[in-house]
XYZ file of C-alpha atoms in Angstrom:
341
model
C -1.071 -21.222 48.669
C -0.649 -24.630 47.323
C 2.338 -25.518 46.109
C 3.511 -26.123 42.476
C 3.738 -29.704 42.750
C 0.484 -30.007 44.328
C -1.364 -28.010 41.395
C 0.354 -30.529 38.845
C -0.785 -33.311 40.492
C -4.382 -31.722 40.177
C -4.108 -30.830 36.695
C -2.546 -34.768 35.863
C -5.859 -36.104 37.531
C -8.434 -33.629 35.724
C -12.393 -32.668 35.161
C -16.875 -20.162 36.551
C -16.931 -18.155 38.730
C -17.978 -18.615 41.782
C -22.314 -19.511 42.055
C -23.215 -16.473 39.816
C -25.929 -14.499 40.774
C -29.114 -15.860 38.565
C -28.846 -13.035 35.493
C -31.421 -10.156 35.544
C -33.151 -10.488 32.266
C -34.297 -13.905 34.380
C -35.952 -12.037 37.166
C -38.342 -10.253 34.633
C -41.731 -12.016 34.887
C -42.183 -12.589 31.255
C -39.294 -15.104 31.573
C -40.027 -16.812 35.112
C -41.965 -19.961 34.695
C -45.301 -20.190 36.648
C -47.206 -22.762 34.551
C -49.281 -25.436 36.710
C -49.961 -29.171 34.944
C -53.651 -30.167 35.737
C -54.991 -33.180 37.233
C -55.552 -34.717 34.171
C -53.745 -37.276 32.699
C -51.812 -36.860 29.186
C -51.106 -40.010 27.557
C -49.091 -38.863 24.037
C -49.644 -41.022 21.058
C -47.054 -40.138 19.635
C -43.330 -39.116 19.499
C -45.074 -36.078 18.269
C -47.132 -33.354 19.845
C -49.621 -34.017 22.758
C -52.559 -31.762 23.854
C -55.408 -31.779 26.352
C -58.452 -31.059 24.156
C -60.021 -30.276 27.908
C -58.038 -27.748 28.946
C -58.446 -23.893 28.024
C -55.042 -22.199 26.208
C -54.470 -19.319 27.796
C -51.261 -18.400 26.284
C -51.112 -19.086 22.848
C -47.373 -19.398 22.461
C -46.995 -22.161 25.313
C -47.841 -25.719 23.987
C -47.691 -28.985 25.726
C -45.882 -31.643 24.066
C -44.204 -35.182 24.594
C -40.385 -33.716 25.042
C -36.857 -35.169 24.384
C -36.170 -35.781 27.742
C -37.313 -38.730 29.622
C -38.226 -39.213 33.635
C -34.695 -40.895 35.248
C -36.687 -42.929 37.280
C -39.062 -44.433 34.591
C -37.588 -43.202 31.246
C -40.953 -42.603 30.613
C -40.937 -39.394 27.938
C -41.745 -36.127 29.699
C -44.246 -34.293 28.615
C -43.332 -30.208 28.468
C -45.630 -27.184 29.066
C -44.385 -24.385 28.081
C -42.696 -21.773 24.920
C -42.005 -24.366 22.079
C -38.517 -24.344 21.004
C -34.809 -25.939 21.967
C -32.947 -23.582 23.547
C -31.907 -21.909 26.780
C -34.919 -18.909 27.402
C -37.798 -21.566 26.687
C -36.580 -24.666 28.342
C -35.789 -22.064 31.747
C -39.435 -21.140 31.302
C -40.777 -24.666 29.937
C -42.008 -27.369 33.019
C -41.932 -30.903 32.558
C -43.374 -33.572 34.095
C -43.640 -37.237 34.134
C -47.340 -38.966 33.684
C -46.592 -42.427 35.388
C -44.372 -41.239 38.075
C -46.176 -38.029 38.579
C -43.179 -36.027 39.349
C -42.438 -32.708 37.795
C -38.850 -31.259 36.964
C -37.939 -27.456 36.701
C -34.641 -25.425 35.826
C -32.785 -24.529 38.321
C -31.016 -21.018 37.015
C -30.355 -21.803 33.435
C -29.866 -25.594 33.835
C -32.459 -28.025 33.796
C -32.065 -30.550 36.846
C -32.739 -34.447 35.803
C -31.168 -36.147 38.053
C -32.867 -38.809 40.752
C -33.591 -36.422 43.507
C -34.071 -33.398 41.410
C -36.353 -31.728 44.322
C -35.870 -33.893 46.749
C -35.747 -31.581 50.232
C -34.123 -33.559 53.008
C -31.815 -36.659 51.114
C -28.090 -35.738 50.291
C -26.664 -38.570 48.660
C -22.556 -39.111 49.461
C -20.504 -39.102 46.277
C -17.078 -40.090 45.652
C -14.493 -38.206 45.852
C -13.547 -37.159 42.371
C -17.297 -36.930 41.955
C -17.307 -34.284 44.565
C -14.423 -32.426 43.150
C -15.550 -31.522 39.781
C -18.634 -29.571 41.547
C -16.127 -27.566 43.863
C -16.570 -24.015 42.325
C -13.212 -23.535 42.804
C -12.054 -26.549 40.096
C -15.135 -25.531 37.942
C -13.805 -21.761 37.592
C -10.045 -22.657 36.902
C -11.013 -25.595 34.504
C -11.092 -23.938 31.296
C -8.441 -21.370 33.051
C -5.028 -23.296 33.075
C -6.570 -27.060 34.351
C -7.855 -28.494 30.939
C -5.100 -26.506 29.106
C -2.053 -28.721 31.228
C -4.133 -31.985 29.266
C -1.109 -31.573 26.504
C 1.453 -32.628 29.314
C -0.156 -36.159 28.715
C -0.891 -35.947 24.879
C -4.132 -34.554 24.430
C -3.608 -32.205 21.240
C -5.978 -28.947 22.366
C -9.386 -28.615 21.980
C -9.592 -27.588 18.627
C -7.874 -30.293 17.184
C -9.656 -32.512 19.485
C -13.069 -31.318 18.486
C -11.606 -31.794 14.263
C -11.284 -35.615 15.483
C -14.452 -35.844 16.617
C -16.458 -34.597 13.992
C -14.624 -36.344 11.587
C -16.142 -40.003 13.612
C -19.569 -38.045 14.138
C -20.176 -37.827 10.387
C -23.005 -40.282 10.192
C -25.026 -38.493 13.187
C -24.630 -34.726 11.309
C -28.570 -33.357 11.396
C -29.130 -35.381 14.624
C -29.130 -35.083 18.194
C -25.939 -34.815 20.527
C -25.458 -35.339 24.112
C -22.010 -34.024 25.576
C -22.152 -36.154 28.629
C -19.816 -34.856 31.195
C -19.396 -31.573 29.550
C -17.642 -30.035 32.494
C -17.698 -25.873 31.578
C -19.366 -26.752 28.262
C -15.526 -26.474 26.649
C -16.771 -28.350 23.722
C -20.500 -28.245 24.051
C -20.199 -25.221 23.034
C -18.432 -25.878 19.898
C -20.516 -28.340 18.787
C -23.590 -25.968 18.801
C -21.382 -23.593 17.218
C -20.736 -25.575 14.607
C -24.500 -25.836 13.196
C -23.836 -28.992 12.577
C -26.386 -30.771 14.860
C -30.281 -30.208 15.275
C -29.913 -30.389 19.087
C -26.988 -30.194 21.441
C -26.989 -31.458 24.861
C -24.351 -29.915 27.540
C -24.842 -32.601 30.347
C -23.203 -32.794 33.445
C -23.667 -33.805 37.144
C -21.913 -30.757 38.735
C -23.719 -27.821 39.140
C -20.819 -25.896 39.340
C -19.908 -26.877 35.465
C -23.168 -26.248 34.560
C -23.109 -22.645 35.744
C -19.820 -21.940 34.407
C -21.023 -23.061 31.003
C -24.141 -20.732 31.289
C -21.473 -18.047 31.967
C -19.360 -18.880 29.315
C -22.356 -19.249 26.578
C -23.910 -15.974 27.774
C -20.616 -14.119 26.284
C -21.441 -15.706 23.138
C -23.696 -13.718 20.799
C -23.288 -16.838 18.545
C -24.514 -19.715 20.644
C -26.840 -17.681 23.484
C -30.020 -18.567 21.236
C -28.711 -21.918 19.737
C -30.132 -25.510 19.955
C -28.444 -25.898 23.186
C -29.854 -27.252 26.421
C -27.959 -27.591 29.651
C -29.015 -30.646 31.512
C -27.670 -31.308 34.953
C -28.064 -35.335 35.299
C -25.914 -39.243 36.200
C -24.363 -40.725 33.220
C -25.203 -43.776 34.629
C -28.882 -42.556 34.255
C -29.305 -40.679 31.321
C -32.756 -38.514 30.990
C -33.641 -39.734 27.209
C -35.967 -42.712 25.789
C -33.519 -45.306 24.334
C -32.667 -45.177 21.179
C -33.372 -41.012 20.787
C -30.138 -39.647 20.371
C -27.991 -39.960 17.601
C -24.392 -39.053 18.938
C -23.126 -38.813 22.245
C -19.497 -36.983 23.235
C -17.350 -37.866 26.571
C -14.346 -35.837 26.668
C -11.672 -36.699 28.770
C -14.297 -38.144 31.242
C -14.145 -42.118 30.898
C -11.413 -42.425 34.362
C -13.864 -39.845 36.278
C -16.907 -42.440 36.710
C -17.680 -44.466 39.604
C -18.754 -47.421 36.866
C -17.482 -46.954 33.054
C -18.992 -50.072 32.432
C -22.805 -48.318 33.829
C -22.018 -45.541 31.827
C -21.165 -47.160 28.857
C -24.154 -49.422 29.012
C -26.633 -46.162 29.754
C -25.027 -44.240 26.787
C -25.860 -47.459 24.860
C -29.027 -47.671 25.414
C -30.119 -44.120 24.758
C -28.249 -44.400 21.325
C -30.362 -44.873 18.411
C -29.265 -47.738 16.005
C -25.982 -47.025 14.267
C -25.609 -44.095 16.765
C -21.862 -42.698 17.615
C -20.102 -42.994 20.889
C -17.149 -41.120 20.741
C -14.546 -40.327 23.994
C -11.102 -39.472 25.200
C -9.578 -40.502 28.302
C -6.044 -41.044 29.993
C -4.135 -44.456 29.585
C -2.855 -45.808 32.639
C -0.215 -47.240 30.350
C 1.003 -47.255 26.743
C 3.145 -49.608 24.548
C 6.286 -47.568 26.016
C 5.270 -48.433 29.302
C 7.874 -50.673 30.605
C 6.674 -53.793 31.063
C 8.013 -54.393 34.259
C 6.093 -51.233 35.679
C 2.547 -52.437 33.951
C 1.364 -54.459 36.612
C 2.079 -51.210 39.417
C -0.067 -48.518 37.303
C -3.513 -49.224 38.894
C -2.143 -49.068 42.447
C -0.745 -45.496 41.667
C -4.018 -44.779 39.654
C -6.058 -43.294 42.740
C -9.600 -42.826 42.857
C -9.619 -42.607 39.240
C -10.348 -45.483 36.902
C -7.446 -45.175 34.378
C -7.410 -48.023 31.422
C -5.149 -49.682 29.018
C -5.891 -49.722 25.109
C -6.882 -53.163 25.682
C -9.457 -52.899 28.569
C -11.101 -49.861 26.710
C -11.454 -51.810 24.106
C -12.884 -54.414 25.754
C -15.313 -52.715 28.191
C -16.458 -50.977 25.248
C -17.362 -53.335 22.975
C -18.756 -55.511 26.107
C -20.979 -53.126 26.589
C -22.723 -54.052 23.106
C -20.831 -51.167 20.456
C -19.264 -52.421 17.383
C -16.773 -50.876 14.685
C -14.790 -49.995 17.357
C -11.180 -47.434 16.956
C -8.961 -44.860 18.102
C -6.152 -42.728 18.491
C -3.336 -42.804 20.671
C -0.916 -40.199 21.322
C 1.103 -40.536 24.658
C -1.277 -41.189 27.203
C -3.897 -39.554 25.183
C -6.611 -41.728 23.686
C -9.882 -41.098 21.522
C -11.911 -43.964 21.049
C -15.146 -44.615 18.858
C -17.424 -46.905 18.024
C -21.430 -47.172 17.202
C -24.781 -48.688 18.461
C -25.260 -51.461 15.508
């Protein structure tokens, strides 16, 4: 058993169930997705709907149109065959493929999988470290079970008030499109959806692990299980969406967890539409009650995890092309906004 110490340290550096068993209403045939695209090629016209006039319908309520999501290798729009509608049950049934890469993408439980080598059979590509961690079952499981709840140690106030401070910034996106980028277990994914306030919400991730543990956690829900939610398993550094298609994107306490803030924040950029919302929290490395001696010693104690100052947040952010740029600080607790112009 590890020791006390040890689990603290864990808890400091942050971000259910073990791999659940794929539910059974999914093994009933009516929900498994079987579609095959055709050899012919669909070249959409639109942001709208797409069809081959060519090709017999055989079940009325599937449709094939040119979808949210966009190829990661291309960002080429994918176009979608399958049920119509954003939610869980017809994006697990729904297949989507891209025209000018000619790669397909499928759900993998209840998550869709968009990232690079989505299907790829033989490649494993090496992560780092705290990239690795946050897909450990183990850490996905006790995250919303005493790890994300030790955050106040450091200043965060608690989810709920966190979520308040975030809707109050996401005002000019209400009606729109959200991405929760590095949802983790979907902690405020799920309140987002919740809240009705949003046509479509996002619950992205690159752990699997999260992914499944926010499946579990929605499924308990009544109130969210048929929502405008979509779980999306992809890099932040390679978001799945045309630029300029979403209209607010969420990173919660998930800045100092990239490899490259400064990839992310450039990707999340260019999928925002123009006077989009960026809104995140991370931890400082230091604050203004940081001795000043002890400043120049934080990064070397920092780990594998890229903890800023005020300063360089500010900085990276804005260098990475946002404007009307604020935040928050409490302790070592910071939320930050700012928008696409």
């Amino acid at each position: 058993m590890a020791s006390s110490s040890s689990v603290n340290h864990m808890l400091h550096h942050h971000r259910t169930l073990l791999v659940p068993q794929i539910p059974s209403v999914l093994k009933s045939p009516q929900f498994r997705s079987s579609f095959r695209f055709g050899s012919s090629r669909v070249r959409p016209t639109s942001a709208l709907v797409a069809t081959e006039k060519s090709e017999t319908i055989t079940q009325p309520q599937d449709s094939r149109e040119v979808d949210l999501f966009a190829c990661p290798v291309c960002f080429d729009p994918l176009i979608r065959k399958g049920p119509p509608g954003f939610n869980l049950p017809a994006i697990y049934r729904s297949g989507f493929k891209c025209i000018q890469c000619n790669k397909s993408y499928s759900s993998k439980n209840m998550y869709l999988d968009l990232t690079l080598i989505a299907g790829a059979k033989e490649y494993v590509e090496a992560q780092p470290s705290r990239t690795e961690l946050f897909r450990s079952p183990l850490v996905s499981f006790l995250y919303e079970r005493g790890w994300r709840q030790n955050f106040n140690l450091s200043g965060f106030p608690g989810p709920d008030e966190e979520f308040n401070m975030a809707q109050e910034y996401f005002k000019p996106a209400e009606g729109g499109t959200l991405a929760d980028v590095s949802c983790g277990s979907g902690l405020f994914s799920r309140k987002f959806a919740k809240s009705g306030t949003y046509s479509k919400v996002i619950a992205l991730d690159f752990s699997e692990n999260m992914l499944r543990q926010t499946y579990d956690f929605i499924k308990a829900d009544d109130a969210i299980l048929g929502s405008n939610l979509a779980l999306v398993r992809a890099d932040v550094s390679r978001l799945p969406f045309p630029s300029g298609s979403i209209d607010a994107v969420h990173a919660g306490a998930a800045l100092h967890c990239w490899p490259s803030p400064s990839n992310a924040i450039a990707e999340i950029n260019r999928v925002l539409r123009s006077g989009g919302v960026f809104v995140g929290t991370t931890f400082l490395r230091s604050t203004s009650s940081t001795p000043a001696i002890l400043r120049p010693f934080d990064r070397r104690i920092s780990g594998n995890y890229n903890y800023l100052t005020e300063d360089e947040i500010e900085d990276l952010v804005k260098s990475c092309g946002f404007t009307n740029y604020t935040c928050k600080v409490q302790q070592a607790f910071i939320m930050f906004s700012a928008q696409k112009p």
